[in-house]
Coordinates of C-alpha atoms in Angstrom, one line a residue:
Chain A
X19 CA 26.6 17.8 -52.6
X20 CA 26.9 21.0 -54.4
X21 CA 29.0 20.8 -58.0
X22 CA 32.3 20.8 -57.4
X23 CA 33.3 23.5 -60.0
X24 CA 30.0 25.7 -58.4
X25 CA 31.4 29.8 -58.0
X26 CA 35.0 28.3 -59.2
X27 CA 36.5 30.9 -62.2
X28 CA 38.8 29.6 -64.1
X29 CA 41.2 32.0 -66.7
X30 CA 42.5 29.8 -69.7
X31 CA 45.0 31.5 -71.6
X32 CA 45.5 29.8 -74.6
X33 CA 46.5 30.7 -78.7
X34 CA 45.0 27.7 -80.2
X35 CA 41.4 27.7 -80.6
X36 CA 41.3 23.9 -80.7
X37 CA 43.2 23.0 -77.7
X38 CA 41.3 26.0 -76.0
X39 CA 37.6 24.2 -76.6
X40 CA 39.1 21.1 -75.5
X41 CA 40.2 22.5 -72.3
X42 CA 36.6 24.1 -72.2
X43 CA 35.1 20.9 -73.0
X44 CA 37.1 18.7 -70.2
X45 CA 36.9 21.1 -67.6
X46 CA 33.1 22.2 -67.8
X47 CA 32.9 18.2 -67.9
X48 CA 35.1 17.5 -65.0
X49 CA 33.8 20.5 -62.8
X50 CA 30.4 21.1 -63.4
X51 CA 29.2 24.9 -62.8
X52 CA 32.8 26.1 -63.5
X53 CA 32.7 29.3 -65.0
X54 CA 35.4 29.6 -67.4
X55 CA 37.0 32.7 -69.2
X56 CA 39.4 32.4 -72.2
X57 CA 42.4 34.8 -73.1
X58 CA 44.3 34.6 -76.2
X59 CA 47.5 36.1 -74.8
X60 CA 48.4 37.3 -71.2
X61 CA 47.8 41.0 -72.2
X62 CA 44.0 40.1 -73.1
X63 CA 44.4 37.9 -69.5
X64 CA 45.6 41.6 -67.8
X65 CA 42.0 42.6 -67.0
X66 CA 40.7 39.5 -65.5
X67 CA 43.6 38.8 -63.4
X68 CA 43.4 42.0 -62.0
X69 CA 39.9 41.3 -60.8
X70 CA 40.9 37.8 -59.5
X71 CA 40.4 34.2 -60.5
X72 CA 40.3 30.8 -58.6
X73 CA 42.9 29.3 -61.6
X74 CA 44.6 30.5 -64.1
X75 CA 45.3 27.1 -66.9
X76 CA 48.5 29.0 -68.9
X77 CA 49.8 27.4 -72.0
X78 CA 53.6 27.7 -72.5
X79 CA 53.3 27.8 -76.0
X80 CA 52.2 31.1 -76.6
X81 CA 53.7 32.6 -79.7
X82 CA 55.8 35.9 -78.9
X83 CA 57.2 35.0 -75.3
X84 CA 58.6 32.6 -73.8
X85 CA 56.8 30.0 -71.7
X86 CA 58.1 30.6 -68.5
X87 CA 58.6 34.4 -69.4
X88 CA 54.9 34.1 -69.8
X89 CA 54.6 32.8 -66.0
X90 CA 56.2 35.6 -64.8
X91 CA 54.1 38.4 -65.6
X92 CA 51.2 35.8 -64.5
X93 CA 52.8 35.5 -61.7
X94 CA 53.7 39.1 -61.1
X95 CA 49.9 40.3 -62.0
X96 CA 48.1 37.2 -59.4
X97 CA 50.7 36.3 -57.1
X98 CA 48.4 34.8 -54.6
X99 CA 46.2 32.8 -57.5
X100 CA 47.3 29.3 -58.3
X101 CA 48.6 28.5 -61.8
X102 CA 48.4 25.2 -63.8
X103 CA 50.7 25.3 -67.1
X104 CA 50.2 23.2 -70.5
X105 CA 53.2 22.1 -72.2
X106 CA 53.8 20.7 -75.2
X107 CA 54.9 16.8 -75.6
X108 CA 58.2 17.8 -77.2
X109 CA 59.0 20.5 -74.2
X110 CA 60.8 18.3 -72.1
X111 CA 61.4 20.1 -69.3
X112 CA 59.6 23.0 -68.8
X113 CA 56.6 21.8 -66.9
X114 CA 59.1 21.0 -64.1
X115 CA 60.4 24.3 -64.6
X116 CA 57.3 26.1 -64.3
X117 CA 56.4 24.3 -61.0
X118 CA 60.2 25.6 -59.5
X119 CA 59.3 28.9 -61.2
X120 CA 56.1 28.8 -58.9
X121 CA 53.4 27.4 -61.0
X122 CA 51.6 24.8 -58.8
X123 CA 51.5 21.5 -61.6
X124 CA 52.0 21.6 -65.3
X125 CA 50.1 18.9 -67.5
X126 CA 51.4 17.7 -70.7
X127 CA 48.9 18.7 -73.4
X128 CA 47.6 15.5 -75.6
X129 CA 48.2 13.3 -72.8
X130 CA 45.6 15.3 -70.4
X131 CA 42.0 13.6 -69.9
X132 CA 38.8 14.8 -68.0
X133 CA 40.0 13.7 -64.6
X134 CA 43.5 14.6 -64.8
X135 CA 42.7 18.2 -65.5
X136 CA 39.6 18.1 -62.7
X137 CA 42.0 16.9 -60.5
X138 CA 44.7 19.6 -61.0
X139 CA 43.3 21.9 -60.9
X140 CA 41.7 21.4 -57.9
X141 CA 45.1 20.3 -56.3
X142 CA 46.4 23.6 -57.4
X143 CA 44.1 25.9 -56.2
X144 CA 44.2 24.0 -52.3
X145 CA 47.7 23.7 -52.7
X146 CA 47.6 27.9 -53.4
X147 CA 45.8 28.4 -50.2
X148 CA 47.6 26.7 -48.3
X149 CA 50.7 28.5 -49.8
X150 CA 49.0 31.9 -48.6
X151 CA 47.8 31.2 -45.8
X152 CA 51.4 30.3 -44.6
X153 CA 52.3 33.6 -46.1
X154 CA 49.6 34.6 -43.9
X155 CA 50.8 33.3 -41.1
X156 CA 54.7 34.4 -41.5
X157 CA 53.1 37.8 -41.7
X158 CA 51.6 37.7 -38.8
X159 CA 54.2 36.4 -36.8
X160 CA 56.4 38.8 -37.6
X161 CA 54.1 41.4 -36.9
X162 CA 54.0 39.7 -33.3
X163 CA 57.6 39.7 -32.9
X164 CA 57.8 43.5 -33.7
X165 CA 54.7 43.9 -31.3
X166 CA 57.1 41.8 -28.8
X167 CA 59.5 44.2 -29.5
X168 CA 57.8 47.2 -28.8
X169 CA 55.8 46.0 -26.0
X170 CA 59.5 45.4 -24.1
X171 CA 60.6 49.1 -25.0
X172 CA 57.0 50.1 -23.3
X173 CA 56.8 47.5 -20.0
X174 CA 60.1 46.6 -19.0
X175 CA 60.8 43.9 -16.8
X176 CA 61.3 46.0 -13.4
X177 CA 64.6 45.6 -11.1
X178 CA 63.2 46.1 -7.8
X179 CA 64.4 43.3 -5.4
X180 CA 66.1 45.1 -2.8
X181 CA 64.0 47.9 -2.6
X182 CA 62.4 47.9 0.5
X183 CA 58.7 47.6 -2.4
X184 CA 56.5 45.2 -3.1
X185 CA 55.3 46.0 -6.5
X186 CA 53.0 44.0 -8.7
X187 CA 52.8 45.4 -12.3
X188 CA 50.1 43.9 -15.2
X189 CA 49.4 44.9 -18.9
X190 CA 46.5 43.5 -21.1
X191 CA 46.1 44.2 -24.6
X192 CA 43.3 45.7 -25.9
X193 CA 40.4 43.4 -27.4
X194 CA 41.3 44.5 -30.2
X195 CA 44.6 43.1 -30.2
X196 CA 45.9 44.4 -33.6
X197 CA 45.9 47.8 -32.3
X198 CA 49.0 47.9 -30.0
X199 CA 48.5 50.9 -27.4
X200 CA 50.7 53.0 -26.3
X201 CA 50.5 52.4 -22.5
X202 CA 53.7 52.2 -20.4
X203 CA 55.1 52.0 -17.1
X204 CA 58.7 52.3 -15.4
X205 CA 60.2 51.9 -11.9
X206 CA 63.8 52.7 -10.8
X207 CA 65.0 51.8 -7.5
X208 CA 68.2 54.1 -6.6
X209 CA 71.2 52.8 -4.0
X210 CA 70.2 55.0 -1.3
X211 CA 66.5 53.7 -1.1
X212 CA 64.7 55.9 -3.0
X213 CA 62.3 54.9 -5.4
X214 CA 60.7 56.7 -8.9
X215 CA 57.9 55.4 -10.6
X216 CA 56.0 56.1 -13.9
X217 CA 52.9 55.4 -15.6
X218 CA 51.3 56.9 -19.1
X219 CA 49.6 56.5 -22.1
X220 CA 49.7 58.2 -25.2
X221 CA 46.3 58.3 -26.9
X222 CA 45.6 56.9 -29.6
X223 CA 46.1 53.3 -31.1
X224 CA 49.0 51.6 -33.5
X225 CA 52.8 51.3 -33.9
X226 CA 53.8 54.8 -33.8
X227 CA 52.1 55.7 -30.4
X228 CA 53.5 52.4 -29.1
X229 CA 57.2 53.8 -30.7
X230 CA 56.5 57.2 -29.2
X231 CA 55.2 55.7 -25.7
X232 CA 58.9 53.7 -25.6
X233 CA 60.8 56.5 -26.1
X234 CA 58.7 58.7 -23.2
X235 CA 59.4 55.7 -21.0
X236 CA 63.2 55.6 -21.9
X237 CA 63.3 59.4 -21.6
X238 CA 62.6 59.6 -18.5
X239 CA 64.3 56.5 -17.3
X240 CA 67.3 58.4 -18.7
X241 CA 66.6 61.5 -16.7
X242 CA 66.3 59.5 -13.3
X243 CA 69.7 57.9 -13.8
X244 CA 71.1 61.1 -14.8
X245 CA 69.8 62.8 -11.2
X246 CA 67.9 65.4 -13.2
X247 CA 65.4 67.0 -10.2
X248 CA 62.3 65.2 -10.0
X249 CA 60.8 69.4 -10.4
X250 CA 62.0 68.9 -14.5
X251 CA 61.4 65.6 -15.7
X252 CA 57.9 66.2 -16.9
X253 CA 58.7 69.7 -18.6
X254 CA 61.4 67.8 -20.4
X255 CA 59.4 65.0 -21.1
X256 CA 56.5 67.5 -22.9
X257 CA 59.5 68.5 -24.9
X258 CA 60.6 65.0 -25.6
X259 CA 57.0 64.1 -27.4
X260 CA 56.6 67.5 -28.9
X261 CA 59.9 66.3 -31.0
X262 CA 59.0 62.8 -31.6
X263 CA 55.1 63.3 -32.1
X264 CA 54.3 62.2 -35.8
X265 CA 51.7 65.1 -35.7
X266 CA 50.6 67.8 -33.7
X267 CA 47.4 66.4 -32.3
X268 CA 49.2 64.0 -30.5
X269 CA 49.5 63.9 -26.0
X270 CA 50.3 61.8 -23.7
X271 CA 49.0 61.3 -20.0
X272 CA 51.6 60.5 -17.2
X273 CA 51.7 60.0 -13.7
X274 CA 55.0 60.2 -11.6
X275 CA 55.6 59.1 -8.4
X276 CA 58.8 59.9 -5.9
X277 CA 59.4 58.3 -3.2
X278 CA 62.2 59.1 -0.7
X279 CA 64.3 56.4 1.1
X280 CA 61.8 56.9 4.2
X281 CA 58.8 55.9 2.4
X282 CA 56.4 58.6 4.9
X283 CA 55.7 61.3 2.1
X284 CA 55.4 60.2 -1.6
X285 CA 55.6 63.5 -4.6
X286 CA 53.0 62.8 -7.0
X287 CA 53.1 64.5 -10.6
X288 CA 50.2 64.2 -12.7
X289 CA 50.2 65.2 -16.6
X290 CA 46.6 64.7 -17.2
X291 CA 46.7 61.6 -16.2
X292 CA 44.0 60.0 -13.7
X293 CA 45.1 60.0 -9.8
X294 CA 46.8 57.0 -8.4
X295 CA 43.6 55.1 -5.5
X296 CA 45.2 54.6 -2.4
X297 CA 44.2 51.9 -0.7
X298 CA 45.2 52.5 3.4
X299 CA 43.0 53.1 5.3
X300 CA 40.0 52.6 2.8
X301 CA 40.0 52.7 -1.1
X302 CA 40.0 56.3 -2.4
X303 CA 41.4 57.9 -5.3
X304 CA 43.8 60.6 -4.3
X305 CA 42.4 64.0 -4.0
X306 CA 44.1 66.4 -5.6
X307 CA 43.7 69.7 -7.8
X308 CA 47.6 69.9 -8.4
X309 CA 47.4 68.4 -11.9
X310 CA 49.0 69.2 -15.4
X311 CA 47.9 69.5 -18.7
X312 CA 48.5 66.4 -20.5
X313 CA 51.9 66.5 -22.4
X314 CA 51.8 67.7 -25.8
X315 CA 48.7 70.0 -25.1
X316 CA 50.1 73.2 -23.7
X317 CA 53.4 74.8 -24.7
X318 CA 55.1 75.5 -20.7
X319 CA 52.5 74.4 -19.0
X320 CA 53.6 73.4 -15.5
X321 CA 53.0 70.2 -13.9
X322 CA 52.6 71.1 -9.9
X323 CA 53.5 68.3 -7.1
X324 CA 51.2 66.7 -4.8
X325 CA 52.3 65.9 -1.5
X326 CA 51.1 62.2 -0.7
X327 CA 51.6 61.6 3.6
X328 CA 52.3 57.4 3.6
X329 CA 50.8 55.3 6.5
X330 CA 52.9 52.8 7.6
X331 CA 50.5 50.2 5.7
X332 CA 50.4 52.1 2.7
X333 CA 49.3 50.6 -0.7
X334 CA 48.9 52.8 -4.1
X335 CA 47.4 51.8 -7.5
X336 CA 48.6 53.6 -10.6
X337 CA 46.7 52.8 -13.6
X338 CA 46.0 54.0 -17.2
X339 CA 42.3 54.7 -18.2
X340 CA 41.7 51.4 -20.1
X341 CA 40.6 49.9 -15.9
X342 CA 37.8 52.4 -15.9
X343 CA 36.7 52.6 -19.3
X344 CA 34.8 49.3 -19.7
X345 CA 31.6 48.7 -18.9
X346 CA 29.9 47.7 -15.8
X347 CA 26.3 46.9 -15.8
X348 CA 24.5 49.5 -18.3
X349 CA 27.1 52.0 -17.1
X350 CA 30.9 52.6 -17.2
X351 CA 33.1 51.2 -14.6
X352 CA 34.5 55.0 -14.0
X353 CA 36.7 55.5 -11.1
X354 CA 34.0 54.8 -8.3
X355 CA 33.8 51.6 -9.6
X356 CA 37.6 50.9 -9.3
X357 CA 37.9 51.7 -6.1
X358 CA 35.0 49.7 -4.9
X359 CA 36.2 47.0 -6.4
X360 CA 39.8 47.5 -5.3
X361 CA 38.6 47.8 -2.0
X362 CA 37.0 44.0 -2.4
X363 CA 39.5 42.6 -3.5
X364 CA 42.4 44.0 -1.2
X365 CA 43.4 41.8 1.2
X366 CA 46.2 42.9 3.4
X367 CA 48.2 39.2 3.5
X368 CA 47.6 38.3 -0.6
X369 CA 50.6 39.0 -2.3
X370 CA 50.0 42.0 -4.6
X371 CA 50.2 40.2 -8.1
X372 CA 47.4 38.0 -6.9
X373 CA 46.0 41.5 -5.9
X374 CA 46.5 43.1 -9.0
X375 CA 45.4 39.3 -11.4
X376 CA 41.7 39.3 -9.3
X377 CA 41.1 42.9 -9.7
X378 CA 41.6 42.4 -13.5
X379 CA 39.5 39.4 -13.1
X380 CA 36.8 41.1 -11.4
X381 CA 36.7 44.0 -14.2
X382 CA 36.7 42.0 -17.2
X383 CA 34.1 40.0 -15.6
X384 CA 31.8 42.9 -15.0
X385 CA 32.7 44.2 -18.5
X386 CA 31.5 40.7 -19.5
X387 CA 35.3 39.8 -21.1
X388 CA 38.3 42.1 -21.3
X389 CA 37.9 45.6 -22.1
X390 CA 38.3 47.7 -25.8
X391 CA 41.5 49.5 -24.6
X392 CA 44.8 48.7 -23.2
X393 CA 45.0 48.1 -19.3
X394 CA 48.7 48.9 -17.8
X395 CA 48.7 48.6 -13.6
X396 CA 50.9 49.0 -10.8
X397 CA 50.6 47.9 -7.4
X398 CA 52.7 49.3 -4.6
X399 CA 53.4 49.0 -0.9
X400 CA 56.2 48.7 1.6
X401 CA 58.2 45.1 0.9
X402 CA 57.1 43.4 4.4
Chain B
X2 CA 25.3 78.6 -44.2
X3 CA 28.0 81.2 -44.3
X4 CA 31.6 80.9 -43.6
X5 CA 30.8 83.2 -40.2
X6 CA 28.5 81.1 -39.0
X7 CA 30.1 78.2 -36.1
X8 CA 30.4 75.1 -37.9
X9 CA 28.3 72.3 -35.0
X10 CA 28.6 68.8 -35.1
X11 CA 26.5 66.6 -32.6
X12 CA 27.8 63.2 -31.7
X13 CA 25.7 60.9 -29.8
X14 CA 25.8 58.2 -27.6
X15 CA 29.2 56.8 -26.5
X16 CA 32.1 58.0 -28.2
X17 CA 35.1 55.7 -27.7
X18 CA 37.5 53.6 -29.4
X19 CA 34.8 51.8 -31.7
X20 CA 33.0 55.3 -32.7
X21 CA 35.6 57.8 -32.6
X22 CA 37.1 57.3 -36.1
X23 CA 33.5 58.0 -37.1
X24 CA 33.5 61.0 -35.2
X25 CA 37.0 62.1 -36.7
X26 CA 35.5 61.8 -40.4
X27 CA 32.7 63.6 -39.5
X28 CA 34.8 66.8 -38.1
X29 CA 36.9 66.6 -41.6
X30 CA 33.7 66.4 -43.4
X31 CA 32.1 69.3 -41.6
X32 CA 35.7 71.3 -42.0
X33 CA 36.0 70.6 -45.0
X34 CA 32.3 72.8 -46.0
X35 CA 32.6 75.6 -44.4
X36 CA 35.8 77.8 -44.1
X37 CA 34.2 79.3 -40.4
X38 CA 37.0 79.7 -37.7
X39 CA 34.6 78.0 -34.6
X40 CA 33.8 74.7 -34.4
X41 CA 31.4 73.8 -31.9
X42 CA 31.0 70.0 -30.6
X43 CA 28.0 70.0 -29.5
X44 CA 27.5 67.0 -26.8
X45 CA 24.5 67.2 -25.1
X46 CA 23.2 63.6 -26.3
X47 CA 26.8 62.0 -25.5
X48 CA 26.2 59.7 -22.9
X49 CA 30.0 58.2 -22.6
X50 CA 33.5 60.0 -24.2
X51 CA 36.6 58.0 -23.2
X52 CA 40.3 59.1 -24.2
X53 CA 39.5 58.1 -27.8
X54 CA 36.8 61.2 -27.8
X55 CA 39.5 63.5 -26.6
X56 CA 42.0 62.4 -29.5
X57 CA 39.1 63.4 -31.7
X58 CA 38.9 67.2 -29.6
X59 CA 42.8 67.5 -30.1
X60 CA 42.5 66.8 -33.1
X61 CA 39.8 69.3 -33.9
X62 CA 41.4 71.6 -32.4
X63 CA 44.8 71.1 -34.7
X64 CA 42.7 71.7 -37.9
X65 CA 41.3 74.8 -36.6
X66 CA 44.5 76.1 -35.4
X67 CA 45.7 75.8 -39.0
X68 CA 42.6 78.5 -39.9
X69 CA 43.2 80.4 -36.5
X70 CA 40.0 79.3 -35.0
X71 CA 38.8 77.5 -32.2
X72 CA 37.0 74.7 -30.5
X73 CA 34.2 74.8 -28.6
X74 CA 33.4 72.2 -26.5
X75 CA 29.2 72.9 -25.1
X76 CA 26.9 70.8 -23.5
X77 CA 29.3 68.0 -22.3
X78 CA 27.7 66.3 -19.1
X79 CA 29.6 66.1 -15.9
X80 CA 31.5 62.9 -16.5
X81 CA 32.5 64.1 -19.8
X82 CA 33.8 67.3 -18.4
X83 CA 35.6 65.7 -15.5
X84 CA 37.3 63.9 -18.3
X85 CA 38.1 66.7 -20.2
X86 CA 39.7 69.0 -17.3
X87 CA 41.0 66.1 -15.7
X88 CA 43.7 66.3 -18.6
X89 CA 43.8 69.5 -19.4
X90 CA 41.8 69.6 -22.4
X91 CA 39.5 72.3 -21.2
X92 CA 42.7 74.7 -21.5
X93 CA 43.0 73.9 -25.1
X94 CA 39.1 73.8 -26.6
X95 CA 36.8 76.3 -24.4
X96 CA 33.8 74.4 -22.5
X97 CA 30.7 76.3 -22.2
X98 CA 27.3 75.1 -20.7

């Protein structure tokens, strides 16, 4: 077994040259290999506690402060390092007070053997890491609630029962999970049977792409309910990131999707984004030139409509590029991989989220786990 | 190197979400020495670009706008360049052989 004071770095700060070699002396006993570094006052301690210590041993009894004063700026300069006080005998309570203060033990000098101090200070130091680690952990999860958060303003639950659709919708994080994308989707059935649908993705990675996705996605949920024509939602959506973008290099890709109460025709719009894969007869990504700049690229650009003629067993696949981006073999997955793959998979009688879970499946397994970049999907055909 | 001669930067290999911040530092680096008004990316040994390499184009191309330059974008291979007119990019930076 390795010494148990081995890489350990202990900061004693400490006035009185006596009680300081005696700390010295117990500690390099009790923790072999402990390398120890002495202060006089907590100014002389500045230096080494900004470049970080295992422990710091503090004595209360510094002249010119007091004790728990002291603790404070210790406290202030090495939150996260643990801290052991020394108190006097006649002191009373200010070890106690120190440890409410957020010292991790006090010891009463004079009354303090070999052991005792190994033993603290060891204590203190797990007992630290504990302490931040739960700090840790709070972080995180509030992080994760405010990813929560913004992952409901970008993939909202969808409100399509009556619809006269089936529609499967899916979202996986990136693999790198801390870097929230800015994907999002929307649906809105209206009363008369008509149904819009959106999909997009603003480039880039982190919270304010994920802010700015939500607020394209409510944009233009807003614009449905408010019966602007289907010809101006994506001009006034360009409009809507060019105010909110954080900086000018910043587009989006979107794909809109009309579809009138008959469900025989379907208006496509695309920003940039890739063409929804129809699946009836046979798996083929639609084939259109009628496609937009992305939004946020071109000052007035115009986003032309493509005309989509619907079979009666029609089935569509909207997707952002996070399905064809990961690898497949030595090569990319690309969009000829999608639809061969969609085409496996489909199976007219399999209800569409099993559709939509086994395509996933099938991808991450021939990207050999899931992909770098966000995957948002919808699935949609006529409710049967 | 004058300030009239195109500033070039070659990426290579796959340029998505794990390289392109590399690729971004290296377009500020490169802007950053010479005061030119074109920027050519040069991409002829770029296997793979994904939406993360376009971020780096628009990005580009916002820095050179602020000099009243351009982009150039030569040498991309066909995926690439599907990519980049696919979402209009190819309106913004100007794609040449």
């Amino acid at each position: 077994m390795s010494d148990p004071g081995m890489s350990l770095r202990v900061l004693l700060i400490e006035d009185d040259r006596g009680d300081a070699v005696l700390v010295t002396e117990y500690l390099e006993e009790g923790l072999p290999g402990v390398q120890i570094v002495w202060a006089r006052s907590v100014t002389d301690a500045r230096a080494e506690l900004n470049r970080g210590v295992d422990c710091v041993l503090l004595d209360l009894g510094l002249p010119g402060a007091s004790g728990l004063s002291a603790l404070a700026e210790v406290l202030e300069l090495a939150h996260a390092t643990a801290v052991v006080v020394l108190t006097g005998l006649a002191v009373g309570q200010s070890g106690r007070l120190a440890v409410a203060a957020g010292a991790q033990d006090y010891l009463v000098k004079g009354q303090v053997g070999v052991d005792d101090l190994r033993r603290s200070v060891q204590y203190a130091i797990e007992r630290k890491r504990n302490e931040n680690a739960a700090q840790r952990l709070r972080e995180s999860e509030l992080r994760a609630q405010e990813y929560r958060r913004l992952e409901r303003g970008l993939l909202p639950s969808l409100q399509l029962d009556s619809c006269g659709l089936d529609v499967a919708t899916l979202y996986r994080p990136g693999r790198e999970q801390s870097l929230l994308g800015g994907d999002f989707y929307d649906a809105i059935a209206h009363t008369d049977g008509s149904v819009d649908v959106l999909i997009g993705d603003v480039a880039g990675h982190g919270p304010s792409e994920a802010a700015l996705g939500a607020s394209l996605r409510v944009a233009w949920r807003s614009m449905v309910l408010a019966e602007v024509p289907e010809e101006q939602r994506l001009a006034a959506l360009d409009r809507v990131l060019c105010s909110e973008r954080d900086s000018e290099e910043v587009f989006a890709t979107v794909a809109t999707l009309s579809l009138p109460p008959s469900m025989t025709t379907a208006t496509l719009r695309l920003a940039g984004h890739p063409p929804p894969i129809q699946c009836e007869p046979c798996a083929a990504a639609v084939d259109t030139s009628d496609i937009g700049p992305a939004l946020g690229l071109i000052s007035g650009a115009s986003y032309p409509a493509a005309r989509l003629p619907l079979g009666p067993t029609w089935q569509l696949l909207l997707y952002t590029d996070g399905l064809i981006e990961g690898h497949a073999g030595p090569e990319r997955l690309g969009v000829e991989g999608l639809v061969e793959q969609l085409g496996e998979v489909m199976e007219p009688s399999m209800p569409m989220e099993h559709v939509a879970d086994k395509l996933l499946a099938r991808i991450e397994e021939l990207n050999g786990g899931p992909v770098a970049d966000d995957i948002a999907l919808l699935l949609l055909r006529p409710a049967r | 190197m004058t300030d009239t001669d195109p500033i070039v930067i070659t990426p290579s290999g796959e340029i998505d979400l794990a390289s392109a911040p590399a690729l971004r530092e290296s377009i500020t680096e490169a802007l950053a020495e010479s005061a030119s008004t074109v920027l050519v990316v040069d991409l002829a040994d770029v296997t793979f670009m994904d939406s993360s390499g376009l971020t780096c184009l628009a990005f580009a191309h916002q820095k050179m706008q602020e000099r009243d330059g351009r982009v150039e974008v030569h040498n991309a291979n066909s995926s690439v360049r599907k990519l980049i007119t696919v979402v209009g990019m190819d309106q913004v930076v100007e794609v040449r052989e």
